[in-house]
CSV table of C-alpha atoms and ligand atoms in Angstrom, one decimal:
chain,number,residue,atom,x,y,z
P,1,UNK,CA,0.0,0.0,0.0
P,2,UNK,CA,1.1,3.7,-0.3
P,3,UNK,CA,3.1,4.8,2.7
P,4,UNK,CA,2.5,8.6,3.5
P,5,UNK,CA,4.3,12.2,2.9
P,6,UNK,CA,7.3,12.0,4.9
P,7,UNK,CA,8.4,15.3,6.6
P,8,UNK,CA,11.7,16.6,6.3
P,9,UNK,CA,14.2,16.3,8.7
P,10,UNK,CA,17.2,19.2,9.1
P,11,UNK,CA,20.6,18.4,9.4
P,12,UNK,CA,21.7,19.3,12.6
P,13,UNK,CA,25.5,19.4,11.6
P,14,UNK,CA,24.2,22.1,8.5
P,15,UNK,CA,23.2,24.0,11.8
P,16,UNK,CA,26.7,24.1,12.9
P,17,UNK,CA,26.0,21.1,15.8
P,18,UNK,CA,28.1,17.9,16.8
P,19,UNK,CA,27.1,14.7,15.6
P,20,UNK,CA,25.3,12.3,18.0
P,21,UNK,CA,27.7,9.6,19.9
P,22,UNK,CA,25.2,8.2,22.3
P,23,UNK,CA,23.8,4.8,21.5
P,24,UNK,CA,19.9,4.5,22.8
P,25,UNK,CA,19.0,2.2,25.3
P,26,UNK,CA,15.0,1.2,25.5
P,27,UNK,CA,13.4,-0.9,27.4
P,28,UNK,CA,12.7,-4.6,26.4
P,29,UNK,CA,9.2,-5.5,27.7
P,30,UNK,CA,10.7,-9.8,28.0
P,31,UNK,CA,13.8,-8.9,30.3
P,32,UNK,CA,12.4,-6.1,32.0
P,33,UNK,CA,15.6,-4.0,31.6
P,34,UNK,CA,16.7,-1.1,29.6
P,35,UNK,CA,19.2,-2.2,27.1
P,36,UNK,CA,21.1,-0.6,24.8
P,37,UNK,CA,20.0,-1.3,21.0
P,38,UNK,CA,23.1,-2.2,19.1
P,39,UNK,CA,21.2,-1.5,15.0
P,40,UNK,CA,24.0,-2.5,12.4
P,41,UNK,CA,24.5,0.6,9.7
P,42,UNK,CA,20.6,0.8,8.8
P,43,UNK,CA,18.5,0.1,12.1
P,44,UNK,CA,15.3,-2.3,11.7
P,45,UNK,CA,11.9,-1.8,13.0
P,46,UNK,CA,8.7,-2.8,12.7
P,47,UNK,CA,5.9,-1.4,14.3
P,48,UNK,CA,2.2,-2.9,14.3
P,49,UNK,CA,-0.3,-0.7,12.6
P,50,UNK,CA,-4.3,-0.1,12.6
P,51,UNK,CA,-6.8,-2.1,12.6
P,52,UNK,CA,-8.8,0.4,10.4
P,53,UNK,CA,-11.9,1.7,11.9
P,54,UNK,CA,-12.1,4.1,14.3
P,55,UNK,CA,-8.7,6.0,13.6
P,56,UNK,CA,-7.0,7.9,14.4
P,57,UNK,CA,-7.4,7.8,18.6
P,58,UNK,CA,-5.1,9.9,20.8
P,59,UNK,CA,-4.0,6.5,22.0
P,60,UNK,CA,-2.6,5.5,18.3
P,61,UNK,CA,-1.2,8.2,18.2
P,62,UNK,CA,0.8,8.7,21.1
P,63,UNK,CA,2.0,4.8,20.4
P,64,UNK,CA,3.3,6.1,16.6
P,65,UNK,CA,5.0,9.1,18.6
P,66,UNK,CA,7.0,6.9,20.4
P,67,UNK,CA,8.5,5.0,17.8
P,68,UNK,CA,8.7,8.0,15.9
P,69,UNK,CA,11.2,9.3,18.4
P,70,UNK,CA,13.3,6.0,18.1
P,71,UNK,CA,13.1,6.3,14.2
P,72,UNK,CA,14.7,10.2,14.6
P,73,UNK,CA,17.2,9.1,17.1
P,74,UNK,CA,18.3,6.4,15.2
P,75,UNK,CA,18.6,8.9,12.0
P,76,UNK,CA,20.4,11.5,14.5
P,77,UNK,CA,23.3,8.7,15.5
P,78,UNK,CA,23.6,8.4,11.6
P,79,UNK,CA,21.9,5.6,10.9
P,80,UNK,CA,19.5,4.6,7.9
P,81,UNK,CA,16.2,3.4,9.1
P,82,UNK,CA,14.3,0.4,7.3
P,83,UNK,CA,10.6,0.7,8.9
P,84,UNK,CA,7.4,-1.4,8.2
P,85,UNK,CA,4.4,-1.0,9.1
P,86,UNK,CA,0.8,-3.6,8.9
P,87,UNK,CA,-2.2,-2.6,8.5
P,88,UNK,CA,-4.8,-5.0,9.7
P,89,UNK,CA,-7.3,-4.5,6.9
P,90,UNK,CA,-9.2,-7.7,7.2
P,91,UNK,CA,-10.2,-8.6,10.7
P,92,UNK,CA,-12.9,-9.7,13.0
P,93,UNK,CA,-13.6,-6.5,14.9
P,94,UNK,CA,-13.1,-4.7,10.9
P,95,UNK,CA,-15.7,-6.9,9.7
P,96,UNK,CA,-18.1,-6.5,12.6
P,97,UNK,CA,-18.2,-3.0,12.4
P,98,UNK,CA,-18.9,-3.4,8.3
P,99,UNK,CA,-21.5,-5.5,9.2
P,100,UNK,CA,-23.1,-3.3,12.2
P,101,UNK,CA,-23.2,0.0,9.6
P,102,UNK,CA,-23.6,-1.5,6.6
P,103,UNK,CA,-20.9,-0.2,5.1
P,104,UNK,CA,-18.2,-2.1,2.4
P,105,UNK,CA,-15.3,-3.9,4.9
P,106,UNK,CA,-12.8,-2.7,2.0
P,107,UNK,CA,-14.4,0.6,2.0
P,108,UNK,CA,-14.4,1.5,5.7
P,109,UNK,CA,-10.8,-0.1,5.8
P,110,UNK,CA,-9.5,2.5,3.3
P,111,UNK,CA,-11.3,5.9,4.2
P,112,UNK,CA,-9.9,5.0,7.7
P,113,UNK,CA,-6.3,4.0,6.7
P,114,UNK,CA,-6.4,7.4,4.5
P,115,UNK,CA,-7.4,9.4,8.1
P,116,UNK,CA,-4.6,7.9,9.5
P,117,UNK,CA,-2.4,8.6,7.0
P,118,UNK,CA,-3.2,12.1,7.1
P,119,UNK,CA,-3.2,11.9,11.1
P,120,UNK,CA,0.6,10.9,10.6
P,121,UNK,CA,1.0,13.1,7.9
P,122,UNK,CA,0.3,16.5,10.0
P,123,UNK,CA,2.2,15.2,13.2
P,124,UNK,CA,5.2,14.3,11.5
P,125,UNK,CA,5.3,11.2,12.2
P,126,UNK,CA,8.3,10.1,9.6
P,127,UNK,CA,6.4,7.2,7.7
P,128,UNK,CA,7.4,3.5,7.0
P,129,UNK,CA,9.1,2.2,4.2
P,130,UNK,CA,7.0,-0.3,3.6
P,131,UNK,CA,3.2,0.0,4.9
P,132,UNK,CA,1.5,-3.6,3.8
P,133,UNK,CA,-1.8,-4.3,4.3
P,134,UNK,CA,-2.9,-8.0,5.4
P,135,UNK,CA,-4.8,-8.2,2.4
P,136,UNK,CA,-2.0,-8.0,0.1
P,137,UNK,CA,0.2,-9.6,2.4
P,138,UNK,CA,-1.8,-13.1,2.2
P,139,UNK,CA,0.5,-15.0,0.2
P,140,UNK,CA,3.4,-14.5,2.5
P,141,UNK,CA,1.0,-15.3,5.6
P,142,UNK,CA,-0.1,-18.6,3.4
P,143,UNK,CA,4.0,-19.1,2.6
P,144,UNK,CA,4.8,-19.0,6.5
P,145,UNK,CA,1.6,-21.3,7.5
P,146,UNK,CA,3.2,-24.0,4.8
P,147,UNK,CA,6.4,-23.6,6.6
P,148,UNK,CA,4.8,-24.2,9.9
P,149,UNK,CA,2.6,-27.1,8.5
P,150,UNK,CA,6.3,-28.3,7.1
P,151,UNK,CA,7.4,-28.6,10.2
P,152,UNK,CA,4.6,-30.2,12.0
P,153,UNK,CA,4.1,-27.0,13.6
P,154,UNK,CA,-0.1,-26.8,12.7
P,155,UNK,CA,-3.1,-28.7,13.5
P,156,UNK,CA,-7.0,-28.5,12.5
P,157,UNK,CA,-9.6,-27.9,14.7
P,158,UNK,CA,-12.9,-27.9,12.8
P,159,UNK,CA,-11.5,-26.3,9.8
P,160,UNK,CA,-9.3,-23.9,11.3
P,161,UNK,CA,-5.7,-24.3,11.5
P,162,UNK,CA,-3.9,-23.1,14.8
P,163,UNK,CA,-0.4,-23.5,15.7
P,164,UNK,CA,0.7,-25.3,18.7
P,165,UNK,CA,2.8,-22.9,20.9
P,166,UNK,CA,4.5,-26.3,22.1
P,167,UNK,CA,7.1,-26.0,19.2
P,168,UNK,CA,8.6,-22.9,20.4
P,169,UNK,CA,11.1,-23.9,22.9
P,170,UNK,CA,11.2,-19.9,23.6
P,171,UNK,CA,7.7,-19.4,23.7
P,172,UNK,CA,6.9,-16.7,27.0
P,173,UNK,CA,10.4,-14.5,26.3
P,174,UNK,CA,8.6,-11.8,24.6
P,175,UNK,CA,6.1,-10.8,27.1
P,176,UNK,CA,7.7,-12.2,30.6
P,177,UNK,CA,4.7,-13.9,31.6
P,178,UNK,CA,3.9,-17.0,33.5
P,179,UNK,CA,1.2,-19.5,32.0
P,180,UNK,CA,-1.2,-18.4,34.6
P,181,UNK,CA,-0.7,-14.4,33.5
P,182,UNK,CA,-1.1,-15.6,29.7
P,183,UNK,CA,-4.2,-17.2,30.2
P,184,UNK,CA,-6.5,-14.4,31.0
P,185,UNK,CA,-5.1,-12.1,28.4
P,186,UNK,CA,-5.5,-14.4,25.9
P,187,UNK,CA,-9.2,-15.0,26.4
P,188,UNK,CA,-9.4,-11.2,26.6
P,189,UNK,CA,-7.4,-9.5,24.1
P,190,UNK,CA,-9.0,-12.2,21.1
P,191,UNK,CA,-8.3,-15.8,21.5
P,192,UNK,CA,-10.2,-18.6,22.1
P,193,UNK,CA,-9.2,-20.8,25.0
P,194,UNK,CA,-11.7,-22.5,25.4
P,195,UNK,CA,-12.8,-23.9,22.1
P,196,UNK,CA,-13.0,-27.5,22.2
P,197,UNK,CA,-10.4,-29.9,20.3
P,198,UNK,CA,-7.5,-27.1,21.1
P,199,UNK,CA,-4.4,-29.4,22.1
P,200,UNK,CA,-3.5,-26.1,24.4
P,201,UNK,CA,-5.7,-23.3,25.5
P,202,UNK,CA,-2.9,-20.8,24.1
P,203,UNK,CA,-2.5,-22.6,20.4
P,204,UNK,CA,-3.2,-19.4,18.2
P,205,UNK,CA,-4.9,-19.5,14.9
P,206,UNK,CA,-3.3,-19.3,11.9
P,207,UNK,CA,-6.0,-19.4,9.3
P,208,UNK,CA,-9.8,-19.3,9.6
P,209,UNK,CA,-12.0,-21.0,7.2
P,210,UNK,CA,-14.4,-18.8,5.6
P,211,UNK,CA,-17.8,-18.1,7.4
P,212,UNK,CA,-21.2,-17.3,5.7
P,213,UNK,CA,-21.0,-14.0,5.0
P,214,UNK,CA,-17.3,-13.5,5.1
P,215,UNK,CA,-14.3,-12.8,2.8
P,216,UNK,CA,-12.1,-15.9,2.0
P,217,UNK,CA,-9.2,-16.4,-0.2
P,218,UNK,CA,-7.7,-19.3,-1.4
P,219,UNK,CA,-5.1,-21.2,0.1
P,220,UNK,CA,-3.5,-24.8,0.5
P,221,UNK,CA,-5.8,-25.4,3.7
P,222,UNK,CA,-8.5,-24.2,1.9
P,223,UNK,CA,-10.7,-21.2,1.7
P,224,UNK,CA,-10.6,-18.5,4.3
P,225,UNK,CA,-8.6,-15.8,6.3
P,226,UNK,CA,-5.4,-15.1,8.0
P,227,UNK,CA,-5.3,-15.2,12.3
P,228,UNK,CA,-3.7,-11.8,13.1
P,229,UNK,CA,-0.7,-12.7,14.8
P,230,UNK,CA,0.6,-14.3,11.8
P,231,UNK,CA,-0.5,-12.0,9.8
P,232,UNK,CA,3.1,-9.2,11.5
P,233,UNK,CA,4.8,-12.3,11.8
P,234,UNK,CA,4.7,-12.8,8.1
P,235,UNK,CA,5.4,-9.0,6.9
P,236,UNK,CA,7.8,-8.2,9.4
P,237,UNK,CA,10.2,-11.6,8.6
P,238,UNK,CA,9.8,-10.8,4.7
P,239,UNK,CA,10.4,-7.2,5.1
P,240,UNK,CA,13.0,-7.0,7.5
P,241,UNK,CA,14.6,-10.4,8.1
P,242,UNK,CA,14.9,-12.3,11.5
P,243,UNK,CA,16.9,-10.5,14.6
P,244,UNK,CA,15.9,-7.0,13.5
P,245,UNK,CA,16.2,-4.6,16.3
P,246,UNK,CA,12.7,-3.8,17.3
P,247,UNK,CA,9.0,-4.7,17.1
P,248,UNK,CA,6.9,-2.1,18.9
P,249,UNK,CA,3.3,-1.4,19.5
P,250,UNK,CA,1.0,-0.7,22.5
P,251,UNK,CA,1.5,-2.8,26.0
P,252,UNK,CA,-1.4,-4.6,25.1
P,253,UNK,CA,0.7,-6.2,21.9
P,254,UNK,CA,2.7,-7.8,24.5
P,255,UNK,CA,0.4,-10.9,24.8
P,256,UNK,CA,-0.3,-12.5,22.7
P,257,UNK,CA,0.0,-10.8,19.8
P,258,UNK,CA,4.2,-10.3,20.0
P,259,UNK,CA,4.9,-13.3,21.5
P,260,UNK,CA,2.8,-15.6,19.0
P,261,UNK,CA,4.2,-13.7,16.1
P,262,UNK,CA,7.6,-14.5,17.4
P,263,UNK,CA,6.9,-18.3,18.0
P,264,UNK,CA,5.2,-18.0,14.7
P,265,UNK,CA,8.6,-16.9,13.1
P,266,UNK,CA,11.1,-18.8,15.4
P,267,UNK,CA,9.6,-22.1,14.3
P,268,UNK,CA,8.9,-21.2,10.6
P,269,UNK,CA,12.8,-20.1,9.5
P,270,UNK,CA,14.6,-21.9,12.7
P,271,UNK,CA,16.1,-18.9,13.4
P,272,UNK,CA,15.9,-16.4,16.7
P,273,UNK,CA,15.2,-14.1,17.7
P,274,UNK,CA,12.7,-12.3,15.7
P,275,UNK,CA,13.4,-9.3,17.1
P,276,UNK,CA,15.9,-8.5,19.8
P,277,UNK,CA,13.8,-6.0,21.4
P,278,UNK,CA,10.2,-6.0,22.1
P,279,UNK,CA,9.2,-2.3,23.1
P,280,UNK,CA,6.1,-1.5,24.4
P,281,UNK,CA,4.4,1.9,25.1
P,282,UNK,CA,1.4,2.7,27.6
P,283,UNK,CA,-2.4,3.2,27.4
P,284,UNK,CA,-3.3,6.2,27.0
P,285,UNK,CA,-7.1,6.7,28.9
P,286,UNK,CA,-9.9,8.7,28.9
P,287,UNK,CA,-12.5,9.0,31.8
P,288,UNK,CA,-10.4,6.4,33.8
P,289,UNK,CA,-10.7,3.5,31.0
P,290,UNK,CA,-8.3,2.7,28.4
P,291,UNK,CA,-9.3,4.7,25.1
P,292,UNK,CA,-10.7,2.0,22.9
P,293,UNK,CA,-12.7,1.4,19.8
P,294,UNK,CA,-14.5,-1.1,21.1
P,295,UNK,CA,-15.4,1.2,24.3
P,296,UNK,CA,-16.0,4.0,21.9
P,297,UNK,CA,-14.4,6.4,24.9
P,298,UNK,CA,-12.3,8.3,22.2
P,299,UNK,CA,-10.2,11.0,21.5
P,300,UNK,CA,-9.5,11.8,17.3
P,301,UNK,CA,-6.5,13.3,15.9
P,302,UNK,CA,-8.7,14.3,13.1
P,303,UNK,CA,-11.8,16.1,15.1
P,304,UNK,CA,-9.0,17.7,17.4
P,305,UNK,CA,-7.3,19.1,13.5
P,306,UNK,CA,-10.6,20.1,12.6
P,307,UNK,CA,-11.0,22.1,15.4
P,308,UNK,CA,-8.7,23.7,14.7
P,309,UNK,CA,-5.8,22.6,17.2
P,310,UNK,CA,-1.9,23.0,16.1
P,311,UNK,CA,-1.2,19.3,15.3
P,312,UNK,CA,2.4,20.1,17.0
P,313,UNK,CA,0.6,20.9,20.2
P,314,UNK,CA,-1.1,17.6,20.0
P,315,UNK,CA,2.5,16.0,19.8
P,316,UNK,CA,3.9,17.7,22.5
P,317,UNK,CA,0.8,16.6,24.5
P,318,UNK,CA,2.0,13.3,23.9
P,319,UNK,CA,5.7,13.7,24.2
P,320,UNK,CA,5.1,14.9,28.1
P,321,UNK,CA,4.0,11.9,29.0
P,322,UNK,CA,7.1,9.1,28.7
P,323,UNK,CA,5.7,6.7,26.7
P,324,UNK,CA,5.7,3.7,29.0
P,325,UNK,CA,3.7,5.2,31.5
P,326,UNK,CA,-0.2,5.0,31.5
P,327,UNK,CA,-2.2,8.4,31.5
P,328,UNK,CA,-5.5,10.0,31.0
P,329,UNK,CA,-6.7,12.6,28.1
P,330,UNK,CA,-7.8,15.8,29.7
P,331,UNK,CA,-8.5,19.2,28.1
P,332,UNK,CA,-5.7,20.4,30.0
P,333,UNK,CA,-2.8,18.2,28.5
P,334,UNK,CA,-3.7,20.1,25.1
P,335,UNK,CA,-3.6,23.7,27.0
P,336,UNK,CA,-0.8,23.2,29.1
P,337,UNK,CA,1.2,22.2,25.9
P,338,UNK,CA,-0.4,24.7,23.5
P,339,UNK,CA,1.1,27.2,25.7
P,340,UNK,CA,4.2,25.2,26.1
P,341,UNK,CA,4.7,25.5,22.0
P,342,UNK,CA,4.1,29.5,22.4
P,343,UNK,CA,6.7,29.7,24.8
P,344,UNK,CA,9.0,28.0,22.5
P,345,UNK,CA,7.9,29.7,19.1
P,346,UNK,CA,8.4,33.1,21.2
P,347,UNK,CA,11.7,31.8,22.0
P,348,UNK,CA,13.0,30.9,18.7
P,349,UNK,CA,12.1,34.2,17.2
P,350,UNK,CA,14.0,36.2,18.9
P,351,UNK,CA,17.5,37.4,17.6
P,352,UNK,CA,19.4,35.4,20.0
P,353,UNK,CA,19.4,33.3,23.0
P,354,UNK,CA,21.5,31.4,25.3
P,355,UNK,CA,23.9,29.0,23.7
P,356,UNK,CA,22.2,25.9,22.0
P,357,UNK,CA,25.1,23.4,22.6
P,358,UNK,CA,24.0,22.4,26.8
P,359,UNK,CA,20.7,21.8,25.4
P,360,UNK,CA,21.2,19.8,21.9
P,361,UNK,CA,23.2,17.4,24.3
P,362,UNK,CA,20.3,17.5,27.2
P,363,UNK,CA,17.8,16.4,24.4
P,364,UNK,CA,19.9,13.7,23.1
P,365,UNK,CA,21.1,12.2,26.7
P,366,UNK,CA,17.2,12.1,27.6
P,367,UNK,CA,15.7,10.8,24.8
P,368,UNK,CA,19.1,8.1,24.6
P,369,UNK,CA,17.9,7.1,27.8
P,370,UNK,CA,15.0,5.3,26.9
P,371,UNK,CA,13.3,8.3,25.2
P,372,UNK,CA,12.7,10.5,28.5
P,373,UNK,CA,11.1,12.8,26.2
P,374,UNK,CA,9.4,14.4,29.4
P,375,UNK,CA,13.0,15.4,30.4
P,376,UNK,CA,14.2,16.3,26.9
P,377,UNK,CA,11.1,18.4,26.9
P,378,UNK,CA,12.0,20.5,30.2
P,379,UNK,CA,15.7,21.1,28.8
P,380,UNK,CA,13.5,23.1,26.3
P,381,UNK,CA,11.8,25.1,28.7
P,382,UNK,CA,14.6,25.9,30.4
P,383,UNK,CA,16.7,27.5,27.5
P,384,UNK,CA,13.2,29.2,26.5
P,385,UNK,CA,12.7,30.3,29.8
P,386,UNK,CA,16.0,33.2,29.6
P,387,UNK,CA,17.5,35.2,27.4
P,388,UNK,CA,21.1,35.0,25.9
P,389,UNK,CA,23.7,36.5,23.3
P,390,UNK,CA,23.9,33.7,21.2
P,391,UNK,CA,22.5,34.6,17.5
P,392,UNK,CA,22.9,31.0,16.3
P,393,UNK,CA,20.9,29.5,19.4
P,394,UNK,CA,17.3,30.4,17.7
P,395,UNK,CA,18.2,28.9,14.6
P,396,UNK,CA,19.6,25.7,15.9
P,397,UNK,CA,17.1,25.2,18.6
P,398,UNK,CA,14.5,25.2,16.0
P,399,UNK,CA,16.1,22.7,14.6
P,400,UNK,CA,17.2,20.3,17.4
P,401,UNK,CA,13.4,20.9,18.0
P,402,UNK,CA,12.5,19.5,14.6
P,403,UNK,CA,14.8,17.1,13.7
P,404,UNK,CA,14.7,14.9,17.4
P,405,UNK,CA,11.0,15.5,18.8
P,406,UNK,CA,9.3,16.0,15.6
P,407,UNK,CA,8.1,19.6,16.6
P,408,UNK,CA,8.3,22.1,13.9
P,409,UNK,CA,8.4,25.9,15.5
D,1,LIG,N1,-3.8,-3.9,14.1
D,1,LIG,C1,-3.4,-4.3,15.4
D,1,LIG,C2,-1.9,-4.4,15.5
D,1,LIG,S1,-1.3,-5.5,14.3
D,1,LIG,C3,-3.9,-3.3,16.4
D,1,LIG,O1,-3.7,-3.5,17.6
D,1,LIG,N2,-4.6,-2.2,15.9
D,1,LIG,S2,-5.2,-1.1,16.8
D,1,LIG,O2,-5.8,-0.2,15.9
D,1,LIG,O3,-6.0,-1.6,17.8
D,1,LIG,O4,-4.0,-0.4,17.6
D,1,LIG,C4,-3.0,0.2,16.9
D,1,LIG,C5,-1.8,0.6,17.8
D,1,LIG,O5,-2.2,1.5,18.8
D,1,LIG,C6,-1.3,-0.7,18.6
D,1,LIG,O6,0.1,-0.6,18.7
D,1,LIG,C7,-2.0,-0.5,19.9
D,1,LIG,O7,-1.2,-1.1,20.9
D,1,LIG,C8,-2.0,1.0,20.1
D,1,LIG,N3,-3.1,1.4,21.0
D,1,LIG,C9,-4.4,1.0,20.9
D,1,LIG,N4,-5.1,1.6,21.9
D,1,LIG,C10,-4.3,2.4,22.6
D,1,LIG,C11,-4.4,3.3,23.7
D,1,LIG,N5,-5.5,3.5,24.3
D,1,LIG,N6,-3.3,3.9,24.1
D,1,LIG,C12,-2.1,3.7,23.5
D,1,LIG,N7,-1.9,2.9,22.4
D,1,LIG,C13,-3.0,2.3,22.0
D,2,LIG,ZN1,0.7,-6.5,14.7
């Protein structure tokens, strides 16, 4: 599918700053620790997309932020950046809201990917190299299902086929958790432990047969429809290889969908890891709930645009918050950082200011260190907050400003 517009980024040696030396360390959601992210010359990540209806939620987008910032801190260190993004065009919760309106799956699935790409488009949010959607991507799903069934890694259960997470020796490394704290998040975030004939209650599903009323497509184990997890498993491996250096998305990726789509991959090619990080960013929450589609408790980057609100004071709304932690949308996140973005655009304009150096290497030790962009953020404010002699400072603010946290001034 067509990617969208991506922004451009200054060069913050043309400003007359040093180069970047410190490596970025983010925290893997398996180990629990920070670790330092050792990308070769061009850095890999994939991050998992929409399921498109009901985009573009403050919640999307502060997860997008967040990897944005690993994308522009990757770029800053010098590095190329190979990114790919899914987008979960054929699904059940898709199809169910098709059905519920009335409307075309295909046609809610592209005015809603469009909205998003626009979202992206007016936050800056740099886009992926390659954006697939799981409808075109069905014959590398069906390719990595045949390696699977190759190696004796699928069974049938009415139909279906599901994978047994038996064959991954490493299966539980991606998320941390113990059988008894997969269990319940399985049931609740879309599997089906309890249908009958399962060998285990975890066994994820790799195809569905079609169902009256449904889209199918034809495969080897007849006709029907990708299970999601397999669905990233299969883009990200093609796109990127195996042991690329991130796979992000929300916590709630965690389990199961990241750790089936690593099993999924692990056993398919024989190779580990699929990715040697797993980052995670928080929920974002409105009215003390998680902001979901399905709770219909949302916040849209496009109604906020509409009314009229600077899409950069929408990002720094986001960047205040450091993206593991959980918060709630108020009205007074976007106040508090419209005025924050005055304060800086006042800053910049002026003639001169105090010397941009302290804080170019304040931005980049924060954000290094596992994107604090809270921190990088106040370093900001700080030079904003006095006045100086410097007559580069403006300039090169603007663009440290730019360039690292996405905010144009
Ligand atoms: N299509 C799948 C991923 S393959 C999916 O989860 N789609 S989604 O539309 O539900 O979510 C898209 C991304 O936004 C995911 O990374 C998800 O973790 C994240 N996300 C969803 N809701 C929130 C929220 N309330 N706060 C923060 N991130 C969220
Ligand atoms: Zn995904």
């Amino acid at each position: 599918m067509r990617s969208w517009h991506a922004s451009d980024i200054p060069s913050l040696s043309d400003a007359g700053l040093p180069a970047a030396t410190r490596p970025l360390r983010l925290h893997d959601t398996g180990t629990g620790t920070a670790r330092q992210v050792e990308p070769q010359a061009t850095a890999r990540m994939y991050v998992c997309g929409i399921t498109p209806y009901d985009a573009t939620h403050i919640g999307h987008a502060n997860t997008y932020v967040a990897f944005d910032l690993v994308n522009r801190v990757w770029r800053d260190l010098g590095h190329r950046v190979h990114y790919v993004q899914n987008a979960t065009d054929v699904d059940d919760p898709l199809l169910e809201r098709a059905q519920q309106t009335g409307e075309d799956w295909r046609s809610l699935a592209d005015r809603e990917i469009q909205l998003f790409r626009d979202d992206m488009t007016a936050l800056r949010v740099l886009p992926p190299d390659q954006y697939v959607g799981a409808v075109e991507a069905i014959p590398l799903i069906v390719e990595m299902i045949e390696k699977l069934r190759a190696k004796d890694a699928t069974y049938e259960v009415g139909g279906d086929i599901y994978f047994p997470v038996a064959t991954d020796p490493d299966f539980g490394q991606v998320s941390g958790l113990s059988r008894a704290g997969m269990v319940p998040l399985f049931a609740e975030r879309g599997g089906d432990p309890d249908r009958p004939g399962k060998r285990d209650p975890l066994d994820a599903l790799l195809w569905m047969a079609r169902r009256p009323g449904e889209p199918g497509w034809e495969s080897p184990f007849g006709e029907g429809r990708p299970g999601w997890h397999v669905e990233c498993s299969a883009i990200s491996v093609e796109y990127l290889g195996m042991a690329f250096d991130v796979e992000g998305g929300g916590s709630d990726l965690a389990f199961p969908h990241h750790e089936m789509g690593a099993s999924h991959a692990q056993v398919a090619t024989g190779e580990r890891p699929h990715a040697r990080s797993y980052v995670h960013a928080g929920m974002v929450g409105l009215d003390g709930e998680k902001m979901s589609k399905s709770r219909g408790n949302l916040v849209f980057v496009s109604r906020l645009r509409r009314d009229g609100v600077d899409p950069m004071a929408i990002r720094l709304a986001l960047l205040a918050h450091h993206y593991r932690s959980d918060w709630e949308w108020t009205g007074a996140e976007l106040e508090s950082a419209s005025a924050r973005l005055e304060r800086w655009r006042a800053a910049v304009a002026r003639p001169s200011g105090p010397a941009a150096a302290p804080v170019v290497d304040a931005v980049r030790a924060h954000l290094a260190d596992d994107l604090d962009a809270p921190s990088a953020l106040a370093a900001v404010d700080a030079w904003a907050a006095v006045h100086g002699t410097d007559t580069s400072a403006p300039a090169q603010v603007r663009a440290l400003s730019d360039a690292l946290l996405g905010v144009v001034l």
